[in-house]
Structure formats: structure tokens, C-alpha cells
XYZ file of C-alpha atoms in Angstrom:
622
model
C 24.558 0.371 -7.945
C 26.600 0.479 -4.739
C 23.786 0.765 -2.179
C 26.087 1.736 0.658
C 27.695 4.507 -1.389
C 24.281 5.802 -2.448
C 23.088 5.709 1.153
C 26.100 7.692 2.320
C 25.638 10.334 -0.390
C 21.937 10.727 0.361
C 22.496 10.849 4.131
C 25.150 13.516 3.744
C 23.059 15.562 1.296
C 19.994 15.692 3.567
C 22.111 17.014 6.435
C 22.928 13.839 8.342
C 22.167 13.141 11.974
C 21.924 16.822 12.922
C 19.069 17.388 10.452
C 17.148 14.068 10.285
C 14.232 13.496 12.652
C 13.060 10.223 11.134
C 13.460 8.007 8.087
C 11.106 5.432 6.590
C 10.683 4.113 3.069
C 7.948 2.924 0.740
C 8.235 1.010 -2.522
C 10.336 3.608 -4.328
C 11.267 6.444 -1.949
C 13.229 7.278 1.142
C 10.867 9.428 3.202
C 12.725 11.805 5.523
C 11.295 14.086 8.190
C 13.919 16.838 8.407
C 14.405 19.496 11.046
C 15.104 22.062 8.348
C 14.515 21.167 4.681
C 16.524 24.184 3.568
C 19.651 22.509 4.973
C 19.288 19.637 2.484
C 21.324 19.900 -0.715
C 18.451 19.249 -3.100
C 20.384 20.122 -6.250
C 23.161 17.658 -5.422
C 20.593 14.921 -4.923
C 18.836 15.722 -8.215
C 22.206 15.543 -9.986
C 23.047 12.194 -8.390
C 22.859 9.495 -11.115
C 21.340 7.021 -8.648
C 18.564 9.377 -7.478
C 15.507 9.518 -9.736
C 13.777 12.529 -8.227
C 13.357 14.631 -5.073
C 9.839 15.465 -3.881
C 9.063 17.856 -1.026
C 5.457 17.419 0.036
C 3.345 17.433 3.188
C 6.284 17.826 5.561
C 8.217 14.935 4.014
C 11.467 15.158 2.096
C 11.206 12.259 -0.348
C 14.228 10.935 -2.214
C 13.083 8.638 -5.035
C 15.553 5.777 -5.482
C 13.585 3.106 -7.314
C 12.988 -0.597 -6.795
C 16.157 -1.116 -4.714
C 15.151 1.554 -2.185
C 14.924 -1.018 0.605
C 18.603 -1.918 0.159
C 19.660 1.729 0.273
C 17.438 2.265 3.297
C 18.941 -0.728 5.081
C 22.466 0.463 4.377
C 21.647 3.854 5.944
C 20.039 2.207 8.966
C 23.054 -0.028 9.525
C 25.738 2.600 8.962
C 24.055 5.342 10.942
C 22.847 3.113 13.775
C 19.179 3.946 13.270
C 16.434 1.839 14.811
C 14.834 0.972 11.494
C 11.386 1.639 12.923
C 8.537 2.636 10.651
C 7.019 4.927 13.273
C 6.435 8.247 11.556
C 5.886 10.745 14.340
C 5.759 14.155 12.782
C 8.353 16.237 14.570
C 8.629 18.714 11.740
C 9.122 22.268 12.936
C 7.145 23.618 10.008
C 3.641 24.161 11.435
C 2.134 24.819 7.989
C 3.247 21.412 6.676
C 1.978 19.704 9.805
C -1.374 21.482 9.562
C -1.784 20.598 5.878
C -0.913 16.964 6.582
C -3.503 16.818 9.386
C -6.272 18.445 7.332
C -5.674 16.273 4.264
C -5.624 13.076 6.357
C -8.897 14.014 8.046
C -10.899 15.190 5.024
C -9.647 12.907 2.224
C -11.371 9.632 3.267
C -14.916 10.974 2.897
C -14.458 13.433 0.024
C -16.400 11.136 -2.316
C -19.432 10.963 -0.050
C -19.272 14.694 0.627
C -18.995 15.552 -3.082
C -21.942 13.309 -3.962
C -24.083 14.794 -1.187
C -23.196 18.371 -2.189
C -24.068 17.793 -5.833
C -27.347 16.078 -4.887
C -28.233 19.004 -2.638
C -27.613 21.402 -5.512
C -29.775 19.447 -7.911
C -32.577 19.323 -5.316
C -32.461 23.134 -5.092
C -32.692 23.258 -8.882
C -35.640 20.852 -8.802
C -37.498 23.109 -6.343
C -36.841 26.269 -8.372
C -38.013 24.613 -11.595
C -41.043 23.065 -9.911
C -40.015 19.471 -10.525
C -40.414 18.603 -6.823
C -42.405 20.072 -3.948
C -40.636 20.727 -0.646
C -43.299 18.785 1.282
C -43.232 15.729 -0.996
C -41.952 12.423 0.291
C -39.481 12.098 -2.569
C -37.907 15.458 -1.750
C -37.716 14.693 1.986
C -35.965 11.364 1.430
C -33.495 12.746 -1.099
C -32.801 15.824 1.020
C -32.030 13.579 3.992
C -29.474 11.765 1.818
C -27.965 15.070 0.679
C -27.993 17.008 3.947
C -27.232 14.178 6.380
C -23.500 14.247 5.613
C -23.273 17.955 6.447
C -25.594 17.875 9.455
C -23.630 15.076 11.115
C -20.260 16.143 9.705
C -18.613 16.071 13.187
C -19.238 12.307 13.360
C -17.334 11.665 10.121
C -14.586 14.076 11.137
C -14.261 12.338 14.497
C -13.665 8.968 12.861
C -10.975 10.158 10.450
C -9.358 12.487 12.991
C -9.073 9.610 15.461
C -7.240 7.570 12.849
C -4.852 10.449 12.207
C -4.211 11.126 15.893
C -4.020 7.375 16.642
C -6.728 7.219 19.288
C -9.890 5.142 19.802
C -12.117 5.907 16.806
C -15.350 4.759 18.405
C -14.820 6.890 21.519
C -14.175 9.843 19.212
C -17.423 9.131 17.375
C -19.242 8.904 20.721
C -17.969 12.403 21.627
C -19.141 13.718 18.241
C -22.562 12.125 18.674
C -22.942 13.923 21.993
C -22.141 17.217 20.252
C -24.869 16.727 17.622
C -27.370 14.994 19.943
C -30.836 16.287 18.891
C -31.814 17.447 22.392
C -28.644 19.557 22.682
C -29.197 20.993 19.203
C -32.793 21.914 20.112
C -31.598 23.679 23.283
C -29.084 25.643 21.235
C -31.700 26.622 18.668
C -34.109 27.755 21.391
C -31.382 29.808 23.072
C -31.934 27.992 26.374
C -29.207 28.621 28.953
C -27.828 25.422 30.500
C -24.976 24.604 32.845
C -22.896 21.640 33.962
C -22.856 21.534 37.787
C -22.997 25.303 37.847
C -20.505 25.862 34.995
C -22.188 27.662 32.058
C -22.276 25.907 28.682
C -22.062 28.221 25.702
C -23.896 26.972 22.624
C -24.080 28.692 19.247
C -27.600 29.010 17.748
C -27.058 25.991 15.472
C -25.285 23.906 18.088
C -22.422 21.841 16.710
C -24.113 20.377 13.628
C -21.945 20.944 10.526
C -19.093 22.215 12.724
C -15.467 21.363 11.944
C -12.852 22.638 14.373
C -14.503 21.761 17.745
C -14.523 18.005 17.131
C -11.029 17.955 15.606
C -9.739 19.808 18.674
C -11.623 17.410 20.963
C -10.187 14.317 19.300
C -6.664 15.747 19.519
C -7.099 16.305 23.262
C -8.563 12.805 23.569
C -5.425 11.377 21.918
C -3.355 12.949 24.698
C -5.720 12.112 27.555
C -6.606 8.491 26.722
C -3.023 7.105 27.106
C -2.810 8.717 30.572
C -6.006 6.949 31.608
C -4.673 3.620 30.297
C -1.527 3.994 32.388
C -3.584 4.645 35.533
C -6.052 1.754 35.084
C -5.000 -1.897 35.577
C -5.001 -3.962 32.403
C -7.910 -6.198 33.422
C -10.170 -3.170 34.055
C -9.264 -1.121 30.984
C -11.935 -2.458 28.652
C -14.744 -0.849 30.680
C -13.204 1.919 32.739
C -10.978 3.572 30.105
C -13.884 4.321 27.699
C -16.117 5.396 30.599
C -13.561 7.820 32.062
C -12.704 9.230 28.633
C -16.390 9.952 27.930
C -17.006 11.332 31.421
C -14.163 13.800 30.993
C -14.090 14.568 27.268
C -17.790 15.236 26.603
C -18.210 17.875 29.342
C -14.770 19.325 28.542
C -15.757 19.681 24.899
C -19.038 21.426 25.699
C -17.465 23.679 28.341
C -14.083 24.569 26.819
C -12.993 22.938 23.562
C -16.219 23.555 21.644
C -16.343 27.285 22.359
C -12.621 27.631 21.592
C -13.075 25.785 18.307
C -16.062 27.954 17.435
C -14.121 31.149 18.101
C -11.145 29.951 16.029
C -13.431 28.868 13.190
C -15.291 32.169 13.176
C -11.956 34.010 13.134
C -10.687 32.022 10.143
C -13.902 32.508 8.229
C -13.951 36.178 9.162
C -10.364 36.651 7.958
C -11.111 35.340 4.475
C -14.364 37.228 4.250
C -12.587 40.430 5.308
C -10.210 39.993 2.368
C -13.153 39.200 0.123
C -15.009 42.241 1.433
C -12.005 44.464 0.717
C -11.936 43.434 -2.949
C -13.924 40.503 -4.350
C -12.171 41.032 -7.688
C -8.680 40.649 -6.190
C -9.763 37.661 -4.089
C -11.178 35.912 -7.169
C -8.123 36.779 -9.268
C -5.686 35.387 -6.693
C -7.625 32.199 -5.923
C -8.410 31.481 -9.568
C -4.800 32.025 -10.668
C -3.044 30.152 -7.867
C -5.476 27.355 -7.045
C -3.732 24.697 -9.151
C -0.386 25.803 -7.712
C -1.831 25.304 -4.226
C -3.036 21.843 -5.283
C 0.423 20.889 -6.570
C 1.993 21.657 -3.190
C -0.874 20.254 -1.137
C -1.650 23.702 0.254
C -5.253 23.604 -0.980
C -6.215 21.578 2.082
C -5.745 24.689 4.190
C -8.768 26.254 2.462
C -11.126 23.276 2.884
C -12.126 24.083 6.497
C -12.796 27.706 5.506
C -15.420 26.565 2.976
C -17.172 24.486 5.650
C -16.895 27.269 8.235
C -18.425 29.807 5.851
C -21.427 27.583 5.182
C -21.793 26.792 8.892
C -21.564 30.440 9.961
C -23.222 32.316 7.082
C -25.185 29.645 5.239
C -23.111 30.119 2.071
C -19.526 30.185 0.807
C -17.974 32.577 -1.730
C -14.621 30.775 -2.023
C -15.703 27.580 -3.746
C -17.276 29.242 -6.837
C -14.021 31.138 -7.529
C -12.216 27.839 -8.041
C -14.455 26.498 -10.818
C -12.877 28.542 -13.668
C -9.387 27.511 -12.455
C -10.279 23.836 -12.749
C -12.076 24.081 -16.090
C -9.290 26.250 -17.547
C -6.879 23.337 -17.194
C -9.329 21.266 -19.239
C -9.469 23.953 -21.924
C -5.681 24.021 -22.185
C -5.561 20.213 -22.376
C -8.095 20.207 -25.222
C -5.952 22.729 -27.136
C -2.907 20.512 -26.621
C -4.878 17.556 -27.988
C -5.812 19.474 -31.134
C -2.358 20.918 -31.739
C -0.070 17.977 -30.958
C 1.077 15.408 -33.524
C 1.659 12.798 -30.842
C -1.307 10.412 -30.863
C -0.822 9.358 -27.237
C -0.602 12.960 -26.019
C -3.705 13.750 -28.059
C -5.595 10.889 -26.438
C -4.415 11.938 -22.979
C -5.362 15.562 -23.643
C -8.928 14.639 -24.567
C -9.416 12.180 -21.687
C -7.924 14.529 -19.099
C -10.068 17.395 -20.402
C -13.138 15.252 -19.682
C -11.946 14.386 -16.151
C -11.344 18.075 -15.418
C -15.001 18.799 -16.178
C -15.791 16.579 -13.201
C -13.238 18.231 -10.926
C -10.324 15.791 -11.321
C -7.340 17.810 -12.571
C -4.369 15.656 -11.529
C -4.196 13.767 -14.871
C -4.554 17.098 -16.704
C -1.919 18.970 -14.721
C 0.687 16.228 -14.219
C 0.135 14.508 -17.546
C -0.438 17.395 -19.978
C -0.253 21.050 -18.984
C 2.513 21.141 -16.372
C 5.088 19.077 -18.325
C 4.532 21.383 -21.322
C 4.746 24.473 -19.035
C 3.125 27.102 -21.304
C -0.368 25.526 -21.275
C -0.233 25.385 -17.465
C 0.654 29.088 -17.205
C -2.027 30.078 -19.730
C -4.619 28.031 -17.807
C -3.660 29.655 -14.483
C -4.026 33.152 -15.954
C -7.359 32.226 -17.567
C -8.604 30.734 -14.302
C -7.679 33.956 -12.526
C -9.721 36.042 -14.973
C -12.720 33.750 -14.538
C -12.278 33.811 -10.741
C -12.219 37.615 -10.757
C -15.526 37.700 -12.692
C -17.103 35.347 -10.157
C -15.744 37.393 -7.257
C -17.195 40.636 -8.602
C -20.522 38.917 -9.332
C -20.912 37.743 -5.734
C -21.606 34.109 -6.628
C -22.300 31.936 -3.565
C -22.276 28.179 -2.945
C -24.886 26.857 -0.525
C -23.331 23.419 0.042
C -19.858 21.943 -0.195
C -18.555 19.377 -2.640
C -15.892 18.511 -5.176
C -15.678 21.591 -7.417
C -16.766 20.688 -10.950
C -19.442 21.490 -13.516
C -21.823 19.416 -11.417
C -21.489 21.851 -8.503
C -23.112 24.736 -10.413
C -26.570 23.767 -9.033
C -25.143 24.282 -5.515
C -24.974 27.983 -6.374
C -28.792 28.053 -6.402
C -30.722 28.954 -3.253
C -34.453 28.458 -2.887
C -34.550 31.472 -0.547
C -32.844 34.019 -2.802
C -33.169 35.232 -6.359
C -29.757 34.121 -7.556
C -30.452 33.398 -11.208
C -28.221 36.276 -12.343
C -25.262 35.225 -10.201
C -25.576 31.619 -11.352
C -25.568 32.836 -14.943
C -22.420 34.856 -14.198
C -20.816 31.709 -12.769
C -21.552 29.889 -16.016
C -20.183 32.798 -18.063
C -17.033 33.116 -15.927
C -16.383 29.381 -16.164
C -16.824 29.484 -19.934
C -14.447 32.460 -20.107
C -11.788 30.536 -18.172
C -12.163 27.466 -20.402
C -12.220 29.382 -23.713
C -9.322 31.704 -22.823
C -7.159 28.743 -21.836
C -8.130 26.888 -25.005
C -7.529 29.811 -27.387
C -4.437 31.014 -25.520
C -2.789 27.588 -25.707
C -3.608 27.291 -29.409
C -2.080 30.709 -30.125
C 0.968 30.549 -27.847
C 1.703 26.890 -28.465
C 4.162 24.752 -26.524
C 7.480 22.991 -26.923
C 6.861 19.312 -27.268
C 9.535 16.646 -27.247
C 7.405 13.513 -27.687
C 7.790 11.562 -30.918
C 5.722 12.359 -33.940
C 2.835 10.173 -34.971
C 4.875 8.763 -37.824
C 7.700 7.693 -35.479
C 5.257 6.008 -33.096
C 3.506 4.169 -35.904
C 6.843 2.998 -37.314
C 7.963 1.714 -33.913
C 4.747 -0.209 -33.348
C 4.956 -1.753 -36.790
C 8.554 -2.733 -36.240
C 7.775 -4.208 -32.846
C 4.826 -6.170 -34.164
C 6.088 -7.379 -37.522
C 9.850 -7.181 -37.824
C 11.593 -8.043 -34.604
C 10.247 -11.556 -34.293
C 12.022 -13.347 -31.478
C 13.385 -10.029 -30.092
C 9.950 -9.244 -28.705
C 8.927 -10.479 -25.256
C 5.327 -10.145 -24.091
C 4.412 -9.781 -20.433
C 1.088 -10.996 -19.038
C -1.219 -8.638 -17.195
C -1.106 -9.151 -13.410
C -4.588 -7.649 -12.970
C -8.053 -7.493 -14.497
C -9.449 -4.018 -15.068
C -9.321 -0.781 -17.015
C -6.020 0.153 -18.683
C -4.698 3.675 -18.134
C -1.535 5.423 -19.325
C 1.053 6.053 -16.627
C 0.503 9.781 -17.139
C -2.909 9.418 -15.454
C -1.453 7.983 -12.242
C -2.002 10.592 -9.483
C 1.670 10.581 -8.509
C 4.279 12.597 -10.428
C 7.020 10.019 -9.868
C 5.080 7.363 -11.792
C 3.203 9.658 -14.181
C 6.397 11.384 -15.342
C 7.953 8.048 -16.328
C 10.850 8.609 -13.938
C 10.483 5.059 -12.598
C 10.412 3.545 -16.076
C 7.913 2.788 -18.807
C 4.765 0.772 -18.277
C 1.025 1.200 -17.806
C -1.485 1.487 -14.983
C -4.556 -0.626 -14.304
C -7.677 0.348 -12.361
C -8.525 -3.162 -11.113
C -11.959 -4.782 -11.042
C -10.696 -7.767 -9.055
C -8.443 -7.630 -6.006
C -5.943 -10.263 -7.089
C -2.384 -9.585 -8.270
C -0.713 -12.418 -10.192
C 2.783 -12.903 -11.586
C 3.129 -11.400 -15.105
C 5.953 -13.815 -15.984
C 8.189 -16.550 -14.598
C 10.783 -15.089 -12.255
C 11.965 -14.323 -8.742
C 10.321 -12.087 -6.137
C 12.986 -9.471 -5.442
C 10.889 -7.146 -3.274
C 7.658 -7.535 -1.348
C 6.563 -5.226 1.404
C 5.094 -6.606 4.640
C 2.115 -4.345 3.951
C 1.538 -6.174 0.647
C 1.022 -2.948 -1.321
C 4.063 -3.311 -3.607
C 5.823 -6.240 -5.284
C 9.044 -6.340 -7.282
C 9.662 -9.222 -9.705
C 12.681 -10.002 -11.885
C 11.716 -12.274 -14.761
C 13.885 -15.089 -16.089
C 14.550 -12.790 -19.075
C 15.966 -10.099 -16.779
C 12.988 -7.715 -16.878
C 12.593 -5.910 -13.539
C 8.932 -5.153 -12.826
C 7.459 -3.052 -10.029
C 3.744 -3.443 -9.250
C 2.447 -0.793 -6.818
C -1.135 -1.466 -5.684
C -2.846 1.902 -5.244
C -1.454 5.249 -4.149
C -0.198 5.848 -0.584
C -1.679 2.480 0.428
C 1.403 1.896 2.576
C -0.477 4.036 5.117
C -2.984 1.178 5.560
C -0.206 -0.855 7.209
C -1.360 -4.063 5.518
C -5.079 -3.722 6.262
C -7.008 -5.253 3.351
C -3.943 -7.013 1.879
C -2.857 -10.658 2.025
C 0.468 -11.834 0.599
C 1.158 -15.338 -0.730
C 4.863 -15.068 -1.543
C 8.014 -13.807 0.117
C 11.251 -12.309 -1.099
C 13.396 -14.856 -2.931
C 10.485 -17.071 -3.996
C 10.482 -18.325 -7.587
C 7.074 -18.001 -9.243
C 5.400 -18.987 -12.479
C 3.315 -16.676 -14.638
C -0.202 -16.629 -13.216
C 0.757 -17.471 -9.615
C -1.182 -15.403 -7.073
C 1.124 -12.889 -5.366
C -1.231 -10.671 -3.360
C -4.963 -10.349 -2.794
C -6.476 -7.039 -1.714
C -9.894 -5.721 -0.729
C -10.755 -2.991 -3.250
C -13.778 -1.723 -1.296
C -11.839 -1.518 1.970
C -9.013 0.426 0.315
C -11.409 2.871 -1.354
C -13.439 3.294 1.843
C -10.234 4.265 3.608
C -9.843 7.048 1.031
C -7.106 5.604 -1.178
C -6.962 5.055 -4.925
C -6.469 1.483 -6.190
C -5.010 2.569 -9.546
C -1.954 0.329 -9.878
C 1.108 1.404 -11.873
C 3.116 -1.476 -13.362
C 6.510 -0.309 -14.579
C 9.668 -1.853 -16.002
C 12.246 -0.244 -13.730
C 15.204 -1.262 -15.926
C 13.631 0.180 -19.084
C 16.977 1.617 -20.147
C 18.344 -1.913 -20.639
C 15.912 -2.593 -23.503
C 15.271 -1.042 -26.893
C 11.740 -0.114 -25.811
C 8.727 -1.031 -23.712
C 5.512 -0.829 -25.725
C 1.856 -0.768 -24.756
C -0.545 -2.945 -26.731
C -3.284 -0.305 -27.083
C -5.951 -1.861 -24.844
C -8.794 -0.216 -22.930
C -9.788 -3.207 -20.795
C -7.673 -6.192 -19.885
C -8.037 -9.584 -18.244
C -5.376 -11.075 -15.989
C -2.854 -13.246 -17.894
C -3.613 -11.448 -21.175
C -0.637 -9.855 -22.979
C -0.298 -6.198 -21.949
C 3.307 -5.035 -22.485
C 5.845 -5.823 -25.200
C 9.534 -5.688 -24.270
C 11.732 -4.946 -27.262
C 15.247 -6.306 -26.699
């Protein structure tokens, strides 16, 4: 590949200097921020033999190059006179993309905790209704504190993640949030007591700012603009004390006086807009949301609805949007199960069954990207089935009384101890079953066009690789210890589609990446999240630790090699803190792919569920 020629073609296709706001790269992609994405010649790029794929997501125009992306990037930087900085200021003119990027960055890190708390809250409601626990019992009080604490003090969690997104002091942001939910202020709000700040009236909603969303996000954004001005005005040796003090002195009153009320009004307007549509026709609202939800997820647009769910619960005590989504999610699982029963491909069958199970728990990425979407017809059938189920839920008036990751486990959140909702909960179960069964039966009847090899072909290939090729087979050692997953379950379409090459993924138990073979380090990022190795046999291997972990900027990673180093199989390349990465909201699932797959007869998995580092895990057929 002529990296300079590729760089020129890509630069010209995206619109050149007049259309490029910024350019950075990760392990496989050039990530452009364009002034106008419609000016880019996407079809030309997709037809380029040296471009693997083009992905437009979250305000970024991503051109997937492969393991030599850094060389192409460098050639563009040099020829176009760019600075080569990795600063990714979002100057996109598309406000929707910018908003979605902000919301996803703020909510993603604590989705796990929020989902767990929501499910626990639902099960506690079920326990009260069935008489398993009494509301005044110590056990209930402790468990309810665990379930409700996340939602009561939601502004504190939002402040921390918003501060990271807006690149401002996280602990000052948390201090502002703590002032908003300070018990004495919440009590004043609940009592309806009028208060003022040096004569200026403070407007408090009846519940104060507990469980609120927009006020604290707005406050942290203003803080990110105000704090740098304070730093410029204060001498360096006084900044440690006086910058935090001035920020708190200004931001807390400003939030109570101005930003909080503005955020409350905006939030009420957003919630009111959706509920107006719902009030006009619950059936249509359920049909639209159930049919299009997975499409929204594919394009990242689903994040725009997350604040509405929180705002509904904050304002009304319940949400009607979340229940509509349950049939859409389960319908994808029904379609995947039908694919598993109908296909002759053993690997697709295994993936269909496993992804059906994950969809029951609200995780649809493996189902959509690995099964239904590539086969097209099952995806369409599932969307239609989800819409029918969503319409039933809409008409039935099903409500959710706490937020969480939508799955079968969220059904108890549709139960309220203050209302007789048994009938609506039953309708939610029926609607969800309808979505699942319709998708299952519809996929079985309509079928799908499948190009994967038949079971007989796969068995023949494995036999040949294991028994006949002898010295033509080269085994690679596993660089990680953990659970083995097919690439199709990687939550990134570039890896899961096989566009980068064949291989497997590992969900690691131990944060240590070792060399899978003797060879030379051809690529290693300063952040430590991705390593490229060319073995002495000419196998080019890319090991990408986690998804989007480049955003951590090296936090939690330590590298032990550099580009050009020669290593032996088993040498430690990178260590990484699994807990720190997960706490930051990122997956540690690590795809390991042979990027020059086309130079070999095949790359075969060895059919393992668990693996230990240095154990054979891939067979290269020459």
C-alpha cells in the first residue's frame, strides 16, 4: 500500500481543507470532524481498495484503514501541514450529533449502576405487593436505600461524568451537585418555603433538585467556561485555594438563581412534548418507538431519549416511554432464535442462541450486528414485531416507576405499590411475548439469504486443518486469559463484521497482554490500548484492548515495549487495570485479528470457551 497515495485520496474524498475541522486516529480508523458530512464522497471511499469501511457516527466521519492507519495519518499530516494534535474539539455544525455525543458521554459510565438499582427497585415493589417484605422492616429500608440512592442523588453522578466530558474540575462539579441536593435545601423545597439570596428570589420545585438531570448538566457546562477565566485572573501560587473557592461562590448561587430554573423549564418542556405526542395517540407512539428503537440504537440516536425517561419519572413519578421499548429488544432475540433453528451454519447457530439470551437481558448489539442486521430480513421482521408489541403497550398505558436497562428484568419496575397496575403489567408481558413470538415465527416463515458455509464445509475444513496439513498449520498463543467470544459479539461493527480480518475476541480476567508469537512490534499506541505485531512467519496481528478505550488517554494502561522492538512469545506487552476501565464505562472485550488474513488459506478458531494466556487459540493455515 502506498500510504501517501491513500492519504491523498482520502483527504480529497472527505472534502480537503475546506471541509475538515479536525483529524485524529485510533488503532484502525481516521476520525474526521467535518464541517459538512454531505460534502464527503462516501461512495468513492467505500469503493477504494485500501479503505475497509466508512462509519458515520456521533459527529465523526470515520474512515477505516486498518493496522497501517498511523502511516496514512502521518502522510496526511505531513502533506497537508496539519499540527498532528490529538485534541478533538467538537466544532461540528450538526447540533443533533453534538447533543447525542454529549448525552452518551455523560450517561454511559454509570449505566450499569443505574440498571442494577432500577431492577432492584422493581423487585422491591414486587416484594411489597406479594407480602414478602414489609415497608417498615429493616431489610426493606436498607435495600431501598441501595435502589433509590442512585436516583435521589443522580445529579452528583451526572456532575462527575459531565465534568469529564466538558473537561473541567470534576470535584468542583460534584460540590455544586451536592449543594443542589443538600437535605436542608430539599426540605425547604418540599415545605414550599420561600427563600432568597441577598434579596434575589430562589425558585425551587416541590422536589428540589433530587433526581434532576438538565440543571446540573447546564451548571457544569457553564462551570467549564467560567473556571478557565478564573484561572487566568488568579496568580499561579494562589490558584489551589482561590480558584475552587471563587468557582463555588459564583456557581452555586448562579445555579440556584438562574441555571436550575432554566434547566427545570427545559426539562419540563421536553417531557411535556413527548407526553403530548403520547396523549394524542398512545398506539402511534408505541408503534413508532417499538419499530424504530433498534434503528435509533444503530445510529446512536437513542441517547436523545434517555433524559426524557428520567425527566418523566422526576416530573410525574412514572415513565411511559421505557415500557414501549421492551418488545423491540426482545423481538430481536426472537428473530435470532429463529435464525439459529433455521441455519445450517453451526457457528451462526451458536451465535443466534447466545445472542438471543443476551437480548433477554437488554444487550442487543451482538444480536443486531452479529445476526439479524447482516441477514437483513430478520432485522426488518423484528422491527415490525417490536412495533406491534410497542403499540399494545402504548394502548394499555403501561408505566415504569424507575429507570434502568430495558430487559425482562425491568418488568417489576412496572409495578407500583400505590396503584392497582396488575392488569397493565400483564399487558406488558403479553405485548413482549407478542413481539418475541411474531419475530420468531416471521423469521422462520420468511427466511433469509445466508452466505456462510454449510456445516459440512466447516467440518471438512476443521478436519483438514487438524489432520491433513501438517507443517502448513501455524498455531498462535493466546495473549490473554479469559472468556473466548466470536468476533461477531464485539460491540463494534468494524471488528464484528470481519472487515479487519479473521480472529476471535477475549473478555479478559487478567489485565496483562502478552506476545502471541515471536515477532516485531509494528504498532503501539502511546495510550497502550492497541498493539500491532508481525510474527516471524509474517502473520500481522492487531490486539485492541477494549472498545473506545483510546478515550482514556492511557489511564489504567502501562506499556513495556515500543515500536520496532523484537519480542518472544509470552513477553509482557501491556498491563491494564480492568476495574478502572470498566468503572470509566468502557468494555474490556479485546478483539484479536489477523489483519492480513487474505494472505493465508484460512484462520481457524480452536473451539474454546475459556482460555489461558500462552495456550493455543488460533490456527493459521498457510
